[in-house]
CSV table of C-alpha atoms in Angstrom, one decimal:
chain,number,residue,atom,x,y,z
W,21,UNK,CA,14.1,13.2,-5.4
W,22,UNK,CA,11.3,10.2,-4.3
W,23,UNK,CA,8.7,9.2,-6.5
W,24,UNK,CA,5.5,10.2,-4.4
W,25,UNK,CA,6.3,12.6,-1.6
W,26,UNK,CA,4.4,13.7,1.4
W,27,UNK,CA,4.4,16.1,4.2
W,28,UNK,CA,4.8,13.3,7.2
W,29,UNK,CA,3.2,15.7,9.3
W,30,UNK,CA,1.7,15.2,12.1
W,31,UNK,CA,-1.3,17.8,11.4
W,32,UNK,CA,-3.0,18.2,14.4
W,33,UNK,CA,-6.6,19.8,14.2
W,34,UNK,CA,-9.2,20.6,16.6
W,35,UNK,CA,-12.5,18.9,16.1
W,36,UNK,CA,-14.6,20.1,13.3
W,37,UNK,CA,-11.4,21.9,11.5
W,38,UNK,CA,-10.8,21.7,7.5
W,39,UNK,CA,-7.4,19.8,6.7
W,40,UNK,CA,-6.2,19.6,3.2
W,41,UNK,CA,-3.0,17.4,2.4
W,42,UNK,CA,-0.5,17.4,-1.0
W,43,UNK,CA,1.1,15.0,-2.4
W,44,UNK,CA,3.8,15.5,-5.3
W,45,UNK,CA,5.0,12.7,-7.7
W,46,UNK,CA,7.9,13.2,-10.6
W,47,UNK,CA,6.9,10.4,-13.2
W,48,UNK,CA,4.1,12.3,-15.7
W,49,UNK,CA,3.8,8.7,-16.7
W,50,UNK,CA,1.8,8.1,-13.6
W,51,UNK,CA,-1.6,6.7,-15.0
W,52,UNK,CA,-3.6,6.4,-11.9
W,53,UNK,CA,-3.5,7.9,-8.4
W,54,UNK,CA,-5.2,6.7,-4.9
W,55,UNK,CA,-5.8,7.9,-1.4
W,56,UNK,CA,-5.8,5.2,1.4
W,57,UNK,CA,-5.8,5.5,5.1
W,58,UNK,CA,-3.9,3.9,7.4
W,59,UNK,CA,-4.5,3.3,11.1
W,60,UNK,CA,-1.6,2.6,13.2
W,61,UNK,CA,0.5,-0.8,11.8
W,62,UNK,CA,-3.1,-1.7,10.1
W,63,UNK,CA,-3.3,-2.3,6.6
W,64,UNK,CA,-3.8,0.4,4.0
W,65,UNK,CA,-7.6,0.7,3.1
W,66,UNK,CA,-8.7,2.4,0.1
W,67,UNK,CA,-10.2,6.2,0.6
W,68,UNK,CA,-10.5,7.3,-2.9
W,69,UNK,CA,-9.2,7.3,-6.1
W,70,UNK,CA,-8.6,10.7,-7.6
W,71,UNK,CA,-9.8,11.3,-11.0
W,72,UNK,CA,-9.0,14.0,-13.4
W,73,UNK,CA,-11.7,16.0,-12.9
W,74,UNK,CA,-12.0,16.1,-8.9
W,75,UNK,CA,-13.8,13.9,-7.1
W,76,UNK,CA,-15.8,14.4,-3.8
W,77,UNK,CA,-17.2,11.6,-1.4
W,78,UNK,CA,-18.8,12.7,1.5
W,79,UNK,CA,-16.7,15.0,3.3
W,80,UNK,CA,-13.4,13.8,1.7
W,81,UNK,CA,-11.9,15.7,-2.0
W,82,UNK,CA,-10.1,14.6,-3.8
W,83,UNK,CA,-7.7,16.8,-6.6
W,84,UNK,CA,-5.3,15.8,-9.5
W,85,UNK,CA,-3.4,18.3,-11.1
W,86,UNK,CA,-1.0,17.2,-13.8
W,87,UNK,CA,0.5,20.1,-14.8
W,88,UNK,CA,2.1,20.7,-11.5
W,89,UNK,CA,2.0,16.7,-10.8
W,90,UNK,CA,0.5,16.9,-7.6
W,91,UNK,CA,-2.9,15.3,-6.0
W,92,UNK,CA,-4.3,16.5,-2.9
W,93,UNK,CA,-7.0,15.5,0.1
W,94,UNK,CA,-9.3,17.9,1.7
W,95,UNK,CA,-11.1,16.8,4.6
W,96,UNK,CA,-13.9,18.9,6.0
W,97,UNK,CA,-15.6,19.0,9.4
W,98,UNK,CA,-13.0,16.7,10.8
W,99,UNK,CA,-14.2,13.8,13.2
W,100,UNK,CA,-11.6,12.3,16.0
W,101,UNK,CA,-11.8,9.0,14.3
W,102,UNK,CA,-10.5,11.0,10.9
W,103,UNK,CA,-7.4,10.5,12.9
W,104,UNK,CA,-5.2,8.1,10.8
W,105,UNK,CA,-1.9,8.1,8.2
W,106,UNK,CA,-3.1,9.2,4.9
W,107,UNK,CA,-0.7,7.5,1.7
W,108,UNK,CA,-0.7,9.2,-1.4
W,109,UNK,CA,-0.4,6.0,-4.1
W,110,UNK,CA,0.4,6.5,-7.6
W,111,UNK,CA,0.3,4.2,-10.5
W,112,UNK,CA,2.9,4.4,-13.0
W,113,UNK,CA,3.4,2.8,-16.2
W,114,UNK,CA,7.3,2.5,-16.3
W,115,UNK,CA,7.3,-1.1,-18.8
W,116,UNK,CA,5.1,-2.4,-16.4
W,117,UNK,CA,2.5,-0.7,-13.8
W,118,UNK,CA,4.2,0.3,-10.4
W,119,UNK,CA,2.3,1.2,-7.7
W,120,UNK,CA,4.7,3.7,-5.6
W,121,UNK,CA,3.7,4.8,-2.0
W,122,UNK,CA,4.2,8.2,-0.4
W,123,UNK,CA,5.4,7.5,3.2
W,124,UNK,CA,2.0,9.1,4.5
W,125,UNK,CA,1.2,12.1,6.3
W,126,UNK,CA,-0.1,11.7,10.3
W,127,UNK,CA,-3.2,13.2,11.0
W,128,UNK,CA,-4.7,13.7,14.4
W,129,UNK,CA,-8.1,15.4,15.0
W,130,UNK,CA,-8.1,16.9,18.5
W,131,UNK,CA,-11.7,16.9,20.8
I,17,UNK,CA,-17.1,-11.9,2.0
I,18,UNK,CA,-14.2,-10.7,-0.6
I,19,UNK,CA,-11.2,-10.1,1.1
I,20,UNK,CA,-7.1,-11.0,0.8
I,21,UNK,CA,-6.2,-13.1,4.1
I,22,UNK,CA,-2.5,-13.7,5.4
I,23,UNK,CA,-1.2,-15.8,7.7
I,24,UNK,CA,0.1,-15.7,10.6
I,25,UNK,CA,-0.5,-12.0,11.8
I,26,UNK,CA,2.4,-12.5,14.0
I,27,UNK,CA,5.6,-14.7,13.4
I,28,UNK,CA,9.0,-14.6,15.9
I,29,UNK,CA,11.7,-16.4,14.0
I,30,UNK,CA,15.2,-17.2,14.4
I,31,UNK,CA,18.4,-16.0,11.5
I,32,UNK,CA,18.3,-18.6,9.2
I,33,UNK,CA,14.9,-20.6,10.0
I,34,UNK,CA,12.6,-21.3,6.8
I,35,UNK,CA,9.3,-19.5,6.7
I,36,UNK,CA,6.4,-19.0,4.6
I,37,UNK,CA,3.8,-16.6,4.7
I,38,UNK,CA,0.9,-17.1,3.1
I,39,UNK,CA,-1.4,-15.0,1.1
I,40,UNK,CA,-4.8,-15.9,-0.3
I,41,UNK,CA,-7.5,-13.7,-2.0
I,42,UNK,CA,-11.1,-14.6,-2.9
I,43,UNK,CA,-11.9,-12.0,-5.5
I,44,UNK,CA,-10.4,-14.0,-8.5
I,45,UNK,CA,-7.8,-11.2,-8.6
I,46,UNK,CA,-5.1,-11.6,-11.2
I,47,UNK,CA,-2.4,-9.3,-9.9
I,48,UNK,CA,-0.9,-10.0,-6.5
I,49,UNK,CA,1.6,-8.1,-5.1
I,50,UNK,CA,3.9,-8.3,-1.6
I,51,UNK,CA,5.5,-4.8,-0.2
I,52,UNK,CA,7.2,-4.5,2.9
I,53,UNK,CA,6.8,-1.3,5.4
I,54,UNK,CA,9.3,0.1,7.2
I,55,UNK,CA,9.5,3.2,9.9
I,56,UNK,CA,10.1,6.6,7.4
I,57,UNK,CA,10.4,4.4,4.4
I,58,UNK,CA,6.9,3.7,3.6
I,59,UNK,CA,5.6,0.6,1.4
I,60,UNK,CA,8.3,-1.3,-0.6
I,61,UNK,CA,7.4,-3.8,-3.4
I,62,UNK,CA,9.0,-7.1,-2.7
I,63,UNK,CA,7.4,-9.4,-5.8
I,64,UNK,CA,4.4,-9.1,-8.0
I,65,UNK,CA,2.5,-11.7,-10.4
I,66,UNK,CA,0.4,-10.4,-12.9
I,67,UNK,CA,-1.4,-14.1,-13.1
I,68,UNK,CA,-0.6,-17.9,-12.4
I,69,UNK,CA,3.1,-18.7,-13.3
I,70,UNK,CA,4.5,-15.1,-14.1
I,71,UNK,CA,6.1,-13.6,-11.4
I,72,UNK,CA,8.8,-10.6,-11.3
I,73,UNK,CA,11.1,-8.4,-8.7
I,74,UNK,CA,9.7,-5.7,-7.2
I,75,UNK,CA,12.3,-3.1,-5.5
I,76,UNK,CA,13.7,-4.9,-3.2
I,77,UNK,CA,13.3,-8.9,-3.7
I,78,UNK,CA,17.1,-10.3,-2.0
I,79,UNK,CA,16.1,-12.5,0.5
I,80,UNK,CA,12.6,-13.8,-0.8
I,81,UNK,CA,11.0,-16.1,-3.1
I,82,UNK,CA,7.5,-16.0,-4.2
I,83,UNK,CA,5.7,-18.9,-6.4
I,84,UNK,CA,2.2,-18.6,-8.0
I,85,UNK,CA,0.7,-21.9,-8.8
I,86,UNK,CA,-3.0,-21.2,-8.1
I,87,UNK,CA,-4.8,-17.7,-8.9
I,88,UNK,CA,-5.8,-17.3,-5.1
I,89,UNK,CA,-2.8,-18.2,-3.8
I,90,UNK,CA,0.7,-16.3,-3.7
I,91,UNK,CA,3.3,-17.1,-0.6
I,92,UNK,CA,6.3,-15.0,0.1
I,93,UNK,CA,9.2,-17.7,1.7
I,94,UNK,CA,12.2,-16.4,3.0
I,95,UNK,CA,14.8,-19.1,3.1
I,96,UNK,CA,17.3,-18.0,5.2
I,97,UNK,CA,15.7,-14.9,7.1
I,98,UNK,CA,17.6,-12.5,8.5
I,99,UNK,CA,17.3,-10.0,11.3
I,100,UNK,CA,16.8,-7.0,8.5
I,101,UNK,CA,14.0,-8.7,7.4
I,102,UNK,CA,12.4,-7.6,10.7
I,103,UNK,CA,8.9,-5.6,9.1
I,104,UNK,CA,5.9,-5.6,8.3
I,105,UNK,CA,4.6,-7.4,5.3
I,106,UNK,CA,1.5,-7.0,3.5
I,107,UNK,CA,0.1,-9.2,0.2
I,108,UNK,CA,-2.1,-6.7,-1.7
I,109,UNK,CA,-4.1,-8.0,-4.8
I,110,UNK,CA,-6.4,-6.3,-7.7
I,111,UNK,CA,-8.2,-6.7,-10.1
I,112,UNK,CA,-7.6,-7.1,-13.9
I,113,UNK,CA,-7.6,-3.6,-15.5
I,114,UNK,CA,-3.8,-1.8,-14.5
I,115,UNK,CA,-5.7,1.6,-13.2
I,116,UNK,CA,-7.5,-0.4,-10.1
I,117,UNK,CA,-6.7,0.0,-6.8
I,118,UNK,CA,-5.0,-2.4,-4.5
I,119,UNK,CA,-6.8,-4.1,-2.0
I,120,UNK,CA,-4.4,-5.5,0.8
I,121,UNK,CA,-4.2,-8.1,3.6
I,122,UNK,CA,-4.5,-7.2,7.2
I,123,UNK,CA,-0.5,-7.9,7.3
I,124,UNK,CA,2.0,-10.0,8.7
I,125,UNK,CA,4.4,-8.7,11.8
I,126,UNK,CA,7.8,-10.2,11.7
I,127,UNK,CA,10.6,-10.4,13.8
I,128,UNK,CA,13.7,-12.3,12.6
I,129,UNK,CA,16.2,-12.1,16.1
């Protein structure tokens, strides 16, 4: 079983839609936990960290449920440029802190 | 403006040619990392340093070298690249404090034919 695993997708949406993505991870060591976006063969840029308590930022949620070990991304009122790769990251203390990378799910928003 | 820079953002190469990429971050970051990122397999950590002189594998380190002599600075060398080194590579540092995020370099394209 991987580490951090996502739904590659692609979710494709119509302008305007709701879009929430999971994201799973087996260590309950994991200590911290991130969403970035990535546009195509860019570099990663940080979304949002997720906290334990849920975390909103503009139209982007963010969720963190350790009992199930999952985090998740809702994204409301999608915009075309809300088209992007979305990586699940989660830090793990395993001796030393790991950051492991889910291998992203594709999302495309649709005029 | 604080930011991680590598160079070159495009490198073809031949099997066995030297190369160094470098990495270089302005933030006074002590943790500096180097993953690869391949189709289907997502980011894969190639070395880390968690400050100036202390370096360590990350999953999948045969083929490269890293050295940290300078807090801004960490290269990744590949002394003998070969063509399944063919990726893209991206430097990523943070900050002190192990629950920060990464902040990463616009990346490297490589091609090793």
């Amino acid at each position: 079983r991987k580490e951090v695993e996502q739904d590659p997708g692609p979710f494709n949406v119509p302008e305007g839609a709701t879009v929430a993505f999971n994201c799973t991870y087996s260590n309950s060591a994991s200590q911290s936990f991130f969403w970035y976006r990535q546009d195509c063969r860019k570099e990663p840029k940080l979304l949002m960290s997720v906290y334990s308590s849920g975390n909103e930022d503009g139209r982007f949620t963010a969720q963190l449920n350790r009992a199930s070990q999952y985090i998740s991304l809702l994204i409301r009122d999608s915009k075309l440029s809300d088209s992007a790769t979305y990586l699940c990251v989660v830090n793990m203390n395993s001796g030393t802190y790991k950051y492991i990378f889910g291998t992203g799910t594709r999302l495309k928003v649709l005029a | 403006e604080a930011q991680v820079t590598q160079n070159p953002r495009y490198l073809i190469t031949v099997t066995g040619k030297k190369l160094t990429v470098t990495c270089s971050q302005n933030m006074n970051h002590e943790y500096m990392s180097w993953y690869r990122q391949d189709p289907g397999l997502g980011l894969r950590q190639i070395y880390y340093s968690m400050n100036v002189e202390v370096t360590d594998k990350g999953d999948v380190p045969e083929g490269y070298k890293v050295s940290r002599k300078e807090k801004r600075n960490f290269p990744l060398i590949l002394e003998s690249p070969s063509p399944n080194q063919t990726s893209l590579y991206f430097c990523a540092s943070r900050p002190a404090g192990n629950n920060s995020p990464l902040h990463f370099g616009n990346g490297t394209r490589l091609t090793v034919t």
